Each structure stands twice: as C-alpha cells, then as structure tokens.
Coordinates of C-alpha atoms and ligand atoms in Angstrom, one line a residue:
X1078 CA 136.3 -12.8 26.7
X1079 CA 139.4 -10.7 26.7
X1080 CA 141.8 -13.5 25.7
X1081 CA 144.0 -12.3 22.8
X1082 CA 147.5 -12.9 21.5
X1083 CA 148.8 -10.8 24.3
X1084 CA 146.7 -11.6 27.3
X1085 CA 144.4 -14.1 28.9
X1086 CA 142.4 -11.6 31.0
X1087 CA 141.7 -8.0 31.7
X1088 CA 142.6 -6.7 35.1
X1089 CA 139.0 -6.6 36.4
X1090 CA 138.4 -10.2 35.3
X1091 CA 141.0 -11.5 37.6
X1092 CA 138.9 -12.5 40.6
X1093 CA 139.4 -14.7 43.7
X1094 CA 138.0 -17.5 41.6
X1095 CA 141.3 -17.6 39.7
X1096 CA 143.6 -17.9 42.8
X1097 CA 146.4 -20.3 42.1
X1098 CA 146.1 -20.1 38.3
X1099 CA 148.5 -18.5 35.9
X1100 CA 147.3 -15.5 34.0
X1101 CA 148.8 -13.1 31.5
X1102 CA 147.8 -9.5 31.5
X1103 CA 148.9 -6.5 29.5
X1104 CA 148.7 -2.8 30.3
X1105 CA 150.4 0.3 31.5
X1106 CA 152.6 0.7 34.6
X1107 CA 150.4 3.0 36.7
X1108 CA 152.9 3.2 39.5
X1109 CA 156.0 1.4 40.6
X1110 CA 157.1 1.1 44.2
X1111 CA 160.4 -0.5 45.4
X1112 CA 160.5 -2.0 48.9
X1113 CA 163.9 -3.6 49.2
X1114 CA 163.9 -6.9 47.4
X1115 CA 160.3 -6.5 46.5
X1116 CA 158.8 -4.4 43.7
X1117 CA 155.2 -3.6 43.4
X1118 CA 153.7 -2.5 40.1
X1119 CA 150.1 -1.3 39.7
X1120 CA 149.1 -2.5 36.3
X1121 CA 146.4 -0.5 34.6
X1122 CA 144.2 -1.5 31.6
X1123 CA 140.9 -0.1 30.5
X1124 CA 139.1 -2.1 33.1
X1125 CA 141.0 -1.1 36.2
X1126 CA 144.1 -1.7 38.2
X1127 CA 145.7 -4.8 39.6
X1128 CA 148.8 -5.2 41.8
X1129 CA 151.8 -7.1 40.5
X1130 CA 154.4 -8.4 43.0
X1131 CA 157.9 -8.9 41.7
X1132 CA 160.3 -10.7 44.1
X1133 CA 163.1 -11.2 41.6
X1134 CA 164.6 -7.7 41.1
X1135 CA 165.8 -8.6 37.6
X1136 CA 162.3 -9.1 36.3
X1137 CA 161.4 -5.4 37.0
X1138 CA 164.6 -3.9 35.9
X1139 CA 164.3 -0.6 34.0
X1140 CA 160.5 -0.7 34.1
X1141 CA 159.1 2.8 34.5
X1142 CA 155.7 4.5 34.7
X1143 CA 153.5 4.2 31.7
X1144 CA 155.6 1.5 30.0
X1145 CA 153.3 -1.0 28.3
X1146 CA 154.1 -4.4 29.8
X1147 CA 152.9 -7.9 29.6
X1148 CA 153.0 -9.9 32.8
X1149 CA 152.6 -13.6 33.3
X1150 CA 152.1 -14.7 36.9
X1151 CA 150.1 -16.6 39.5
X1152 CA 147.0 -15.1 41.1
X1153 CA 147.4 -15.0 44.9
X1154 CA 145.6 -13.6 47.9
X1155 CA 147.1 -10.4 49.2
X1156 CA 148.6 -10.8 52.6
X1157 CA 146.1 -10.0 55.4
X1158 CA 145.4 -6.4 56.1
X1159 CA 146.9 -5.2 52.8
X1160 CA 143.7 -5.0 50.8
X1161 CA 144.0 -1.9 48.6
X1162 CA 140.7 -0.3 47.9
X1163 CA 142.1 1.8 45.1
X1164 CA 142.4 -1.3 43.0
X1165 CA 139.7 -3.0 41.0
X1166 CA 141.0 -6.3 42.3
X1167 CA 142.0 -5.1 45.8
X1168 CA 142.0 -8.4 47.6
X1169 CA 144.3 -10.2 45.1
X1170 CA 147.6 -9.7 43.4
X1171 CA 149.8 -11.4 40.8
X1172 CA 153.1 -13.0 41.6
X1173 CA 155.1 -12.2 38.5
X1174 CA 157.0 -14.9 36.8
X1175 CA 157.7 -13.1 33.5
X1176 CA 157.5 -9.5 32.5
X1177 CA 157.9 -8.3 28.9
X1178 CA 158.2 -4.7 28.0
X1179 CA 155.9 -4.2 24.9
X1180 CA 156.6 -0.5 24.6
X1181 CA 158.6 2.1 26.5
X1182 CA 157.4 5.6 27.6
X1183 CA 159.1 8.9 28.1
X1184 CA 158.1 10.9 31.2
X1185 CA 154.6 12.0 30.6
X1186 CA 153.8 15.8 30.4
X1187 CA 151.4 15.1 33.2
X1188 CA 150.7 12.2 35.6
X1189 CA 147.8 10.0 34.7
X1190 CA 148.2 7.6 37.6
X1191 CA 144.9 6.8 39.2
X1192 CA 146.1 6.5 42.8
X1193 CA 147.6 9.9 42.8
X1194 CA 144.4 11.3 41.2
X1195 CA 142.2 9.7 43.8
X1196 CA 144.3 11.1 46.6
X1197 CA 144.0 14.6 45.1
X1198 CA 147.8 14.7 44.8
X1199 CA 147.5 14.9 41.1
X1200 CA 145.8 18.1 40.1
X1201 CA 145.0 18.1 36.4
X1202 CA 147.0 20.4 34.2
X1203 CA 145.2 23.2 32.3
X1204 CA 142.7 22.0 29.6
X1205 CA 145.1 23.1 26.8
X1206 CA 147.6 20.6 28.0
X1207 CA 145.0 17.9 28.5
X1208 CA 143.7 18.5 24.9
X1209 CA 147.2 18.6 23.4
X1210 CA 147.9 15.2 24.9
X1211 CA 144.3 14.0 24.8
X1212 CA 145.4 10.5 24.2
X1213 CA 147.1 10.6 27.6
X1214 CA 144.2 12.4 29.2
X1215 CA 142.0 9.6 27.9
X1216 CA 144.0 7.1 29.8
X1217 CA 142.7 8.5 33.1
X1218 CA 140.1 6.2 34.5
X1219 CA 137.6 9.1 34.9
X1220 CA 137.8 9.6 31.1
X1221 CA 137.6 5.9 30.3
X1222 CA 134.5 5.7 32.4
X1223 CA 132.8 8.6 30.6
X1224 CA 133.6 7.1 27.2
X1225 CA 132.2 3.8 28.3
X1226 CA 129.1 5.5 29.7
X1227 CA 128.6 7.3 26.4
X1228 CA 128.8 4.1 24.5
X1229 CA 126.4 2.3 26.8
X1230 CA 123.9 5.2 26.6
X1231 CA 124.1 5.1 22.8
X1232 CA 123.4 1.4 22.9
X1233 CA 120.4 1.9 25.2
X1234 CA 119.0 4.7 22.9
X1235 CA 119.4 2.5 19.8
X1236 CA 117.7 -0.4 21.4
X1237 CA 114.9 1.7 22.6
X1238 CA 114.4 3.1 19.1
X1239 CA 114.7 -0.3 17.4
X1240 CA 112.0 -1.5 19.8
X1241 CA 109.8 1.4 18.8
X1242 CA 110.2 0.5 15.1
X1243 CA 112.9 3.0 14.1
X1244 CA 115.6 2.3 11.5
X1245 CA 119.0 4.1 11.4
X1246 CA 119.7 5.9 8.2
X1247 CA 122.9 7.9 7.5
X1248 CA 122.6 11.2 5.8
X1249 CA 125.4 13.1 4.0
X1250 CA 127.7 15.6 5.6
X1251 CA 128.3 17.5 2.4
X1252 CA 125.1 19.2 1.4
X1253 CA 123.4 22.5 0.8
X1254 CA 122.7 24.8 3.7
X1255 CA 120.2 23.8 6.3
X1256 CA 119.2 26.7 8.6
X1257 CA 119.2 26.0 12.3
X1258 CA 120.0 29.7 13.1
X1259 CA 123.8 29.4 12.9
X1260 CA 126.4 30.0 10.2
X1261 CA 127.4 27.1 7.9
X1262 CA 130.8 25.6 7.7
X1263 CA 131.6 25.3 4.0
X1264 CA 133.8 23.0 1.9
X1265 CA 135.1 24.0 -1.5
X1266 CA 134.2 21.8 -4.4
X1267 CA 137.4 21.3 -6.4
X1268 CA 135.5 20.1 -9.5
X1269 CA 133.3 23.2 -9.6
X1270 CA 135.7 26.0 -8.7
X1271 CA 133.9 28.7 -6.8
X1272 CA 131.1 26.4 -5.6
X1273 CA 130.8 25.1 -2.0
X1274 CA 129.2 22.4 0.0
X1275 CA 127.8 23.3 3.4
X1276 CA 128.2 21.0 6.3
X1277 CA 124.8 20.2 7.9
X1278 CA 123.8 22.2 10.9
X1279 CA 121.5 19.2 11.5
X1280 CA 120.0 16.5 9.2
X1281 CA 116.7 18.5 9.4
X1282 CA 115.8 18.7 5.8
X1283 CA 117.2 15.3 4.9
X1284 CA 115.2 13.6 7.6
X1285 CA 112.1 15.3 6.4
X1286 CA 112.9 14.1 2.9
X1287 CA 113.3 10.6 4.3
X1288 CA 109.7 10.9 5.4
X1289 CA 108.6 11.9 1.9
X1290 CA 110.7 8.9 0.8
X1291 CA 108.7 6.5 2.8
X1292 CA 110.9 5.8 5.8
X1293 CA 108.3 6.0 8.6
X1294 CA 110.6 6.1 11.6
X1295 CA 114.1 7.4 11.2
X1296 CA 116.9 7.9 13.6
X1297 CA 120.6 8.7 13.4
X1298 CA 123.5 9.5 15.7
X1299 CA 124.2 12.5 13.5
X1300 CA 127.2 14.8 13.4
X1301 CA 126.2 18.4 13.1
X1302 CA 128.3 21.5 12.3
X1303 CA 127.5 25.0 13.4
X1304 CA 129.8 27.9 12.9
X1305 CA 128.9 29.9 16.0
X1306 CA 130.9 32.3 18.1
X1307 CA 132.7 30.5 20.8
X1308 CA 130.7 30.5 24.0
X1309 CA 131.1 28.3 27.0
X1310 CA 130.4 24.8 26.1
X1311 CA 129.7 24.9 22.4
X1312 CA 131.5 22.8 20.0
X1313 CA 131.7 23.6 16.2
X1314 CA 130.9 19.9 15.6
X1315 CA 128.7 17.9 17.9
X1316 CA 126.4 14.9 17.9
X1317 CA 122.7 14.7 17.9
X1318 CA 120.5 11.7 18.4
X1319 CA 118.2 12.7 15.6
X1320 CA 114.7 11.3 15.2
X1321 CA 111.8 11.8 12.8
X1322 CA 108.4 10.0 12.4
X1323 CA 105.6 10.1 9.9
X1324 CA 101.8 10.2 10.7
X1325 CA 102.4 11.5 14.2
X1326 CA 101.6 14.6 16.2
X1327 CA 103.3 16.3 19.1
X1328 CA 102.0 13.8 21.7
X1329 CA 103.4 10.8 19.8
X1330 CA 106.8 12.3 19.6
X1331 CA 106.8 13.3 23.2
X1332 CA 105.8 9.7 24.2
X1333 CA 108.5 8.3 22.0
X1334 CA 111.1 10.7 23.3
X1335 CA 110.2 10.0 26.9
X1336 CA 110.7 6.3 26.4
X1337 CA 114.1 6.8 24.9
X1338 CA 115.1 9.1 27.7
X1339 CA 113.7 6.6 30.3
X1340 CA 115.7 3.8 28.7
X1341 CA 118.9 5.8 28.4
X1342 CA 118.7 6.6 32.1
X1343 CA 117.8 3.1 32.9
X1344 CA 121.0 1.9 31.4
X1345 CA 122.8 3.8 34.0
X1346 CA 120.7 2.6 36.9
X1347 CA 118.1 5.4 37.2
X1348 CA 114.4 4.8 37.0
X1349 CA 113.0 8.1 35.7
X1350 CA 109.3 8.2 36.3
X1351 CA 107.2 9.0 33.2
X1352 CA 105.3 10.9 32.0
X1353 CA 107.8 13.7 32.5
X1354 CA 106.4 17.0 33.7
X1355 CA 105.5 19.8 31.3
X1356 CA 105.6 23.5 31.5
X1357 CA 104.3 26.1 29.0
X1358 CA 107.1 28.3 27.6
X1359 CA 105.4 31.4 28.9
X1360 CA 105.1 30.0 32.4
X1361 CA 108.8 28.9 32.3
X1362 CA 109.7 32.5 31.5
X1363 CA 107.4 34.0 34.1
X1364 CA 108.2 31.6 36.9
X1365 CA 111.8 30.8 36.3
X1366 CA 113.1 33.5 33.9
X1367 CA 114.3 30.8 31.5
X1368 CA 113.0 28.6 28.7
X1369 CA 115.1 25.9 30.2
X1370 CA 114.2 26.1 33.9
X1371 CA 116.2 24.2 36.5
X1372 CA 113.6 22.4 38.5
X1373 CA 115.9 20.7 41.0
X1374 CA 114.8 23.4 43.3
X1375 CA 111.8 25.8 43.6
X1376 CA 111.9 29.5 44.3
X1377 CA 109.8 30.9 41.6
X1378 CA 110.2 34.5 40.5
X1379 CA 107.6 36.9 41.8
X1380 CA 106.0 39.4 39.5
X1381 CA 105.8 42.7 41.3
X1382 CA 104.7 44.8 38.3
X1383 CA 101.2 45.3 39.8
X1384 CA 102.5 45.8 43.3
X1385 CA 104.8 48.7 42.2
X1386 CA 102.3 50.2 39.8
X1387 CA 102.1 53.5 41.7
X1388 CA 105.7 53.5 43.0
X1389 CA 107.6 56.7 43.5
X1390 CA 110.8 54.8 42.7
X1391 CA 111.7 55.8 39.1
X1392 CA 113.6 52.6 38.3
X1393 CA 110.5 50.5 39.2
X1394 CA 108.3 52.5 36.9
X1395 CA 108.9 49.9 34.2
X1396 CA 107.0 47.5 32.0
X1397 CA 108.0 44.7 34.3
X1398 CA 109.3 44.5 37.9
X1399 CA 110.1 41.2 39.3
X1400 CA 112.0 39.7 42.2
X1401 CA 113.6 36.5 43.4
X1402 CA 113.9 35.6 47.1
X1403 CA 117.2 34.8 48.7
X1404 CA 116.4 32.6 51.7
X1405 CA 118.7 33.6 54.6
X1406 CA 120.2 36.3 52.4
X1407 CA 120.0 38.9 55.2
X1408 CA 123.1 37.5 56.7
X1409 CA 125.2 38.5 53.7
X1410 CA 127.7 41.2 54.3
X1411 CA 127.7 44.5 52.4
X1412 CA 130.7 43.3 50.5
X1413 CA 128.9 40.2 49.3
X1414 CA 126.0 42.3 48.0
X1415 CA 128.6 44.4 46.2
X1416 CA 129.9 41.2 44.6
X1417 CA 126.4 40.4 43.4
X1418 CA 126.4 43.8 41.6
X1419 CA 129.5 43.0 39.7
X1420 CA 128.2 39.5 39.0
X1421 CA 125.1 41.1 37.4
X1422 CA 127.1 43.6 35.5
X1423 CA 129.2 40.8 34.0
X1424 CA 125.9 39.5 32.7
X1425 CA 125.0 42.7 31.0
X1426 CA 122.8 44.2 33.7
X1427 CA 123.2 47.7 35.1
X1428 CA 123.2 46.3 38.6
X1429 CA 121.0 44.3 40.9
X1430 CA 118.6 46.2 43.3
X1431 CA 118.0 44.4 46.5
X1432 CA 116.2 44.7 49.9
X1433 CA 116.9 43.0 53.2
X1434 CA 114.3 41.8 55.7
X1435 CA 116.0 42.1 59.1
X1436 CA 114.6 42.7 62.7
X1437 CA 111.2 43.4 61.3
X1438 CA 112.5 46.2 59.0
X1439 CA 113.1 46.4 55.3
X1440 CA 116.6 47.8 54.6
X1441 CA 119.0 47.9 51.7
X1442 CA 119.3 50.4 48.9
X1443 CA 115.8 49.9 47.5
X1444 CA 114.1 50.5 50.9
X1445 CA 114.5 54.2 51.0
X1446 CA 113.1 54.8 47.5
X1447 CA 109.8 53.0 47.8
X1448 CA 106.7 54.2 49.5
X1449 CA 105.7 53.3 53.1
X1450 CA 102.9 51.1 51.9
X1451 CA 105.3 49.2 49.6
X1452 CA 107.8 48.8 52.3
X1453 CA 105.1 47.4 54.6
X1454 CA 103.7 45.0 52.0
X1455 CA 106.9 43.8 50.4
X1456 CA 107.7 40.9 52.6
X1457 CA 104.3 39.4 52.1
X1458 CA 104.3 40.1 48.4
X1459 CA 107.5 38.1 47.9
X1460 CA 106.6 35.5 50.6
X1461 CA 109.7 36.3 52.5
X1462 CA 110.6 36.2 56.2
X1463 CA 112.8 38.0 58.5
X1464 CA 116.4 37.0 57.7
X1465 CA 115.8 36.8 53.9
X1466 CA 116.9 39.2 51.1
X1467 CA 115.3 39.8 47.8
X1468 CA 116.8 40.8 44.4
X1469 CA 114.9 42.9 41.9
X1470 CA 114.9 43.4 38.2
X1471 CA 112.9 46.1 36.3
X1472 CA 112.7 47.0 32.6
X1473 CA 111.6 45.1 29.5
X1474 CA 109.8 41.9 30.6
X1475 CA 111.9 39.1 28.9
X1476 CA 115.3 40.6 29.6
X1477 CA 114.5 41.3 33.3
X1478 CA 113.0 37.8 33.8
X1479 CA 116.1 36.3 32.2
X1480 CA 118.3 38.2 34.6
X1481 CA 116.2 37.0 37.6
X1482 CA 116.4 33.5 36.2
X1483 CA 120.2 33.7 36.3
X1484 CA 120.1 35.1 39.8
X1485 CA 117.7 32.3 40.9
X1486 CA 120.1 29.6 39.7
X1487 CA 123.2 31.4 41.1
X1488 CA 121.5 31.6 44.5
X1489 CA 120.8 27.9 44.3
X1490 CA 124.4 27.2 43.3
X1491 CA 125.7 29.1 46.2
X1492 CA 123.3 27.3 48.5
X1493 CA 124.6 23.9 47.2
X1494 CA 121.3 23.0 45.7
X1495 CA 122.6 21.9 42.2
X1496 CA 123.1 18.2 42.9
X1497 CA 124.5 16.8 39.7
X1498 CA 123.1 13.3 40.5
X1499 CA 119.6 14.5 40.7
X1500 CA 117.8 14.8 37.4
X1501 CA 114.9 17.2 37.0
X1502 CA 113.4 16.8 33.5
X1503 CA 110.6 18.8 32.0
X1504 CA 109.2 19.3 28.6
X1505 CA 108.8 22.9 27.7
X1506 CA 105.8 23.2 25.3
X1507 CA 103.7 25.9 23.6
X1508 CA 106.5 28.0 22.1
X1509 CA 105.8 31.0 20.0
X1510 CA 106.3 30.4 16.3
X1511 CA 108.4 33.5 15.7
X1512 CA 110.6 35.9 17.6
X1513 CA 111.8 39.3 16.8
X1514 CA 114.9 39.1 14.6
X1515 CA 116.5 42.0 16.5
X1516 CA 115.9 40.3 19.9
X1517 CA 118.8 41.3 22.1
X1518 CA 118.3 38.1 24.2
X1519 CA 119.0 35.8 21.3
X1520 CA 122.2 35.3 19.4
X1521 CA 120.9 33.2 16.5
X1522 CA 121.3 34.3 13.0
X1523 CA 118.0 35.4 11.5
X1524 CA 116.9 33.1 8.8
X1525 CA 115.3 35.7 6.5
X1526 CA 115.2 39.4 6.1
X1527 CA 112.1 40.5 8.0
X1528 CA 111.6 41.6 11.6
X1529 CA 110.6 38.1 12.4
X1530 CA 112.8 35.0 12.7
X1531 CA 111.9 31.4 13.6
X1532 CA 111.8 30.5 17.3
X1533 CA 112.8 26.9 16.4
X1534 CA 113.4 26.6 12.7
X1535 CA 111.4 27.6 9.6
X1536 CA 109.9 24.1 9.1
X1537 CA 108.0 24.2 12.3
X1538 CA 104.2 23.9 12.1
X1539 CA 102.0 26.6 13.5
X1540 CA 99.7 25.2 16.2
X1541 CA 96.3 24.2 14.9
X1542 CA 94.6 27.4 16.1
X1543 CA 97.1 29.5 14.2
X1544 CA 97.4 27.8 10.9
X1545 CA 95.0 30.1 9.2
X1546 CA 96.1 33.3 10.8
X1547 CA 99.8 33.1 11.9
X1548 CA 100.8 35.5 9.2
X1549 CA 98.3 38.2 10.3
X1550 CA 99.7 38.3 13.9
X1551 CA 103.2 36.7 13.9
X1552 CA 104.0 38.2 17.3
X1553 CA 101.4 36.0 19.0
X1554 CA 101.3 33.0 16.8
X1555 CA 102.1 29.7 18.6
X1556 CA 103.8 26.6 17.3
X1557 CA 103.7 22.8 17.8
X1558 CA 107.2 22.6 19.2
X1559 CA 108.7 21.2 22.4
X1560 CA 112.0 21.2 24.2
X1561 CA 113.3 18.6 26.6
X1562 CA 115.1 20.2 29.5
X1563 CA 117.1 18.6 32.3
X1564 CA 118.7 20.5 35.3
X1565 CA 118.4 23.9 33.6
X1566 CA 120.0 22.7 30.3
X1567 CA 118.3 22.2 27.0
X1568 CA 118.9 18.6 26.2
X1569 CA 116.9 18.5 23.0
X1570 CA 113.9 19.7 21.1
X1571 CA 111.7 19.2 18.1
X1572 CA 108.5 20.1 16.4
X1573 CA 105.7 19.0 14.2
X1574 CA 106.8 19.9 10.7
X1575 CA 105.1 21.8 7.9
X1576 CA 104.3 19.2 5.2
X1577 CA 102.3 21.4 2.9
X1578 CA 104.0 23.8 0.5
X1579 CA 101.3 26.5 0.9
X1580 CA 101.9 26.8 4.6
X1581 CA 105.7 26.6 4.1
X1582 CA 105.4 29.5 1.6
X1583 CA 103.5 31.6 4.0
X1584 CA 106.0 31.0 6.8
X1585 CA 108.8 32.0 4.4
X1586 CA 106.9 35.1 3.6
X1587 CA 106.7 36.1 7.3
X1588 CA 110.4 35.4 7.6
X1589 CA 111.1 37.7 4.7
X1590 CA 112.4 34.9 2.5
X1591 CA 111.4 35.6 -1.1
X1592 CA 110.0 32.8 -3.3
X1593 CA 113.1 33.0 -5.4
X1594 CA 115.4 32.8 -2.4
X1595 CA 113.3 30.0 -0.9
X1596 CA 113.5 28.1 -4.1
X1597 CA 117.2 28.6 -4.3
X1598 CA 117.8 27.5 -0.8
X1599 CA 115.2 24.9 -0.1
X1600 CA 113.7 24.2 -3.6
X1601 CA 114.4 20.5 -3.2
X1602 CA 112.3 20.3 0.0
X1603 CA 109.5 22.5 -1.5
X1604 CA 109.5 20.3 -4.6
X1605 CA 109.3 17.2 -2.5
X1606 CA 106.2 18.5 -0.7
X1607 CA 104.5 18.7 -4.1
X1608 CA 104.7 14.9 -4.5
X1609 CA 102.7 13.8 -1.5
X1610 CA 104.4 14.4 1.9
X1611 CA 103.1 12.5 4.9
X1612 CA 102.4 14.6 8.1
X1613 CA 105.6 14.2 10.2
X1614 CA 107.3 15.4 13.3
X1615 CA 110.5 14.7 15.2
X1616 CA 113.0 15.8 17.6
X1617 CA 116.7 15.6 18.4
X1618 CA 118.7 15.2 21.6
X1619 CA 122.0 16.9 22.0
X1620 CA 124.0 13.8 22.6
X1621 CA 127.1 15.4 24.1
X1622 CA 124.9 17.4 26.5
X1623 CA 122.9 14.4 27.4
X1624 CA 126.0 12.4 28.3
X1625 CA 127.5 15.4 30.2
X1626 CA 124.3 15.6 32.3
X1627 CA 124.4 11.9 33.1
X1628 CA 128.1 12.1 33.9
X1629 CA 127.5 15.1 36.2
X1630 CA 130.1 17.3 34.4
X1631 CA 129.7 20.9 33.3
X1632 CA 131.6 20.7 30.1
X1633 CA 130.6 18.7 27.1
X1634 CA 134.3 18.6 26.2
X1635 CA 134.7 16.1 29.1
X1636 CA 132.5 13.6 27.3
X1637 CA 133.9 14.0 23.8
X1638 CA 137.0 11.9 22.9
X1639 CA 138.7 14.6 20.8
X1640 CA 136.9 18.0 21.4
X1641 CA 138.1 21.4 20.1
X1642 CA 139.4 23.8 22.7
X1643 CA 137.6 27.0 23.7
X1644 CA 139.1 28.9 20.8
X1645 CA 137.8 26.3 18.3
X1646 CA 141.3 25.0 17.8
X1647 CA 142.4 21.5 18.3
X1648 CA 145.7 21.7 20.3
X1649 CA 146.5 18.1 19.4
X1650 CA 146.5 18.2 15.6
X1651 CA 146.9 21.9 15.2
X1652 CA 143.7 22.4 13.3
X1653 CA 142.6 24.7 11.8
X1654 CA 145.7 25.4 9.8
X1655 CA 146.6 27.4 6.7
X1656 CA 146.6 25.5 3.4
X1657 CA 149.3 25.7 0.8
X1658 CA 149.1 27.8 -2.3
X1659 CA 148.7 24.7 -4.3
X1660 CA 145.8 23.5 -2.2
X1661 CA 144.2 27.0 -2.7
X1662 CA 144.5 26.6 -6.4
X1663 CA 143.3 23.0 -6.5
X1664 CA 140.3 23.5 -4.2
X1665 CA 139.3 26.7 -5.9
X1666 CA 138.7 28.6 -2.7
X1667 CA 139.6 31.9 -4.4
X1668 CA 137.6 31.2 -7.6
X1669 CA 134.5 33.1 -8.4
X1670 CA 131.7 30.9 -9.8
X1671 CA 131.1 31.5 -13.5
X1672 CA 127.6 32.4 -14.6
X1673 CA 126.7 29.1 -16.0
X1674 CA 127.5 27.4 -12.7
X1675 CA 125.8 30.0 -10.6
X1676 CA 122.7 29.8 -12.8
X1677 CA 122.6 26.0 -12.6
X1678 CA 122.3 26.5 -8.8
X1679 CA 119.5 28.9 -8.9
Ligands
LIG1171 N1 116.9 19.8 13.8 C1 116.5 20.4 15.1 C2 117.7 21.0 15.8 O1 118.8 20.6 15.4 C3 115.8 19.4 15.9 C4 114.5 18.9 15.4 O2 113.7 19.8 15.1 O3 114.4 17.7 15.2 O4 117.5 21.7 16.7

C-alpha cells in the first residue's frame, strides 16, 4: 500500500513475514548509535520505528539525527534477546545494503526522538518553542498519533451521519455577523471601501437557511471564528461538527447526536452505552455547581440554606449556603487549608470557609461561629464522618454554587479521581431561555440592549409551555435546548430553532433588538421565514474539544495541527502582523463607508 517512487514499505509494514526479502524504506534518523564497526540507526516514519543495522561503516558516514534517508536492505531477525520494545518492529531489523541521504538536517532546536521521549529523558521545551517549530513538534509520535486519531474520528462521524441520511454542505466563511455571544473577526472588502465581511462564529444562520432551502439533513466540519478574550483553552478559530435537521424535535436531535458520539467512540475502541444519561440544568447547578458537571465521580453539593436559616453566623445569613464534603480532609494540615484559601481567592472568591470533623468534634474556623445545635447537626446534614472536612460557600445562589462546583472538582483532582480514560457523558437539558445580560458569571457579549440576553443564542425556541408567555416572564422562561457534556467539559450543544418570524420578533424584543436592528442584522433570515420554513433543530460538537477528550489531553492545542499560542499569536508564521501602508489603502481599512453604501446595507 505504501509503495512509492521512494519506498516499498512503511516501517510498521515490515513484519516477520518479510524476513529474507529486500525492502526499501524512507524516513528520519531518529537516533544513531555507533558500536565499533557496527552502526545502528533507528529509522522513523509516520508509522513507527525500525532498526537499521549497518556493518560497512562507509554506508553510514556523515549520517546524523533527523536526516531524511532512504535505506535498502534485507529484513532479518534480531539476534536473540535483543528485541527492542520501543520499536514498532521490535523483533526484526534491516541489514542495510544501500543508504541514500534524501535531505540533511541541522541540529534541531529540540529533540524529537521517540526513545528519549519514552524514557522521560527528553522533556518537551516550552509551548512557544513547540509552536514556533510546530512542524518538528508534529514529528513526535505522540502528535502523529493524535492527528491520526482526529482523522479517524472525523471519518467515523461522517460515516455515522451519512448512514443517518445527512449530506455535507459547505457554507461561506465571509458573511455577515452571526451572533453566538462573541465578537466577530472582520475582513475589509477592498471593492467596497469601509465595508467589512464578518467571519462566522458558527454556520448557525446559514444552516437554518439550508433547511429553508430544502436540505433536510445537513452537516459540516465547519471552521468557526470568535474574537474572545484569551482564556485557557480557547482558540480564535476552531472546528465544529455542525448538524441541522428539518421536521424534528429535541428527542430526534438527541437520538441522532448520541448515535454520532457512540460511533465516534466506537472508532477508538470504546462501546459507550446509550441512551446517555440526562440531567436538568437546574439540578446540574444545584448538585454539581456547574452546567457541565463532571460525573466521573459523585460527591454532590449539599444545600444548607435551610439548615442555617436561623444561624448566628453573619456570613451564613445569605440567600444560599452550600457545602461540599472533602472525604478524609480532616488530615490536611493548617497550611494546606491556607492554600485552599488562596486557591479560592484566585477564582474570585473572598475565601473558603471550612469545618473539620475530628475525634467526634467539629473544629475549624466556622465551628466557633455557628450555634451548638448547628455544630451538633452539621456532620449528619452533610453526610460526613469523622475524618472528613467540609467547605462552604454562602451568598448569591449561582455564584456560590459555581464556587463549590470548582471545589468539588479540585478535590476530585487532588484525590486522583479524574481518570482521562473514563468517559462520563451526560446531556444537560431544560435550560432557561434567557439570562441576565449583566450576569457576573457569564463572559458572553450580550446580543441586544435589554437586561436579558440569550442563554444559547437568539434563534432558540422557547419550550412549548412558554411559547405564549416567555416575553411576560423572561426570567423563568425555559427553552428547548441541550448540551452534551463529557468529563466536566461542554462538548457541544444545540437547540430547537424558532422557525416562525412572529416568535423570532418577540424574542428579539425581549433581547432589546429593535425591528430595525433585527432587520439590518438578520433581515435575510427573517425574510426567509416568510417563505415557508420547516420546523428544524440541530446541534454542534466542538470538534477540537471532542478529540482532546478522547486523547486524554487538557489542551485543545495538542489536537490541532497549527494552533495559535495563548496570546492569540502564531509563533511559527508571526501572525498577526502589521500590514503595509499600501495594503491599508487597498483594503480600505481606514475608509468610512459613504452613505449610499451604508444605506444599501440597511
Ligand atoms: N451554533 C451553535 C453554537 O455554535 C450550535 C447549535 O445550536 O447548533 O454553539
């Protein structure tokens, strides 16, 4: 299969079945070792490593690490006892008859050799260096494996979707703004100075228009662009497996999404039992302090608001008091509890109140402030035991629960419960339709100008019970939307869409988007809805995140071939970079649109 002008086989294809035959391989010199008259070269290609034995010193003369060479030789058994487990083809070697240098290499800025990496002798350089020389970083087998995994997962997803009657449609990347709650990246339009395209935050509106256009089941591996502040593990451009279906409701999309996820995991050897569990958004917040709960472990938050309703402790006289149990936490030293305080402060909390259950007593800073009855009942209220500790949060409900949610996960992390090879999926369902635009727990850009903004996006359908009244009580209105969560990470989400322009108008009104603004921004969608729009719904899976979860890595940068660094820069190409004065003039970035153009866009 791998036979080309340069080679007959790839390293991993050379098996014992080929012993005695002549093969030609091509690849990098992973490592060279000289033992007197004999030279050993580990040859590396995308498939693995194989040992080359050179017994005529002349053949290997001048050959150094990372040279690209072509080797012709005879496949042989390795001498007994010398089987090398590091190599893909550990039991065999190639007796070199001819070596051709295809390309020389300078000393690399860092070592990519597998064997050193496996021995832990080859610590990786900082990420900046890895990204500057990404093409070298990609040579590392760990990266090769992840790219291959990504490709195999995409194939499985596509096959699953084809089986389910989907077709792949590409949508443009130079469009008008689509609001997903982030800022747009924009591209100047040279031919209309002062006018700009926006890069899509997702194909949301376009996929909805495909439904109006008669495509009943659409998907796309879509590139999305969101100009957000740089936070851990966000990329300004990323990939979504984007899907949309007509004539379906929430249950249909969930069933379809589960099959896709099942088939993706299957491609990597996991049999994920379906149907996947579900949790209501409110329960996720109450029990796990997160709308993306990590269900690899238990330890639900305990609501103590009632328990402390008459408390003398001022701090606990709050809208909400909650706790999370730290099994065995009583053995922590004072210093470790102090560390927890700074850990909480780094996450914006004032501190982290705690109590300790030890020798039948309740101790710790909280103990002396609460009443005798509270002290006596606390252990039972939090279902603790002697030897445990408990952390508290008190204040506004959502913020306190979110802090406890972080504590819960951090405790699990410290207890080694976050096994990256265990996958705990759940759908989160029954989301509110709106959230307060000034919500301190949310960093999305409000889509309109009212006190309400969309929880998902403005095209999300209110749930059936709320269709007639969501605008009278936006704070309680619920939506038909759903997220898919795995191991405490939001892997994707979607919703049933509004397909009627009257409902869409009312949603815009709640969001504080005037008719004129709605028309200017989304007129094309609203117009389309006037020409017969089928009911439709869909979802998208964050593809980078999905692959990172499968690969068991924390950073999506580790599963993207050429990601941006933390700062948003690309250390390899130097982007973003200033443009020349001539480019400024040509692209019209400094131009103000004239009235006729501006009017045309109204
Ligand atoms: N467009 C949505 C997003 O990017 C997903 C969806 O509703 O299909 O979050």
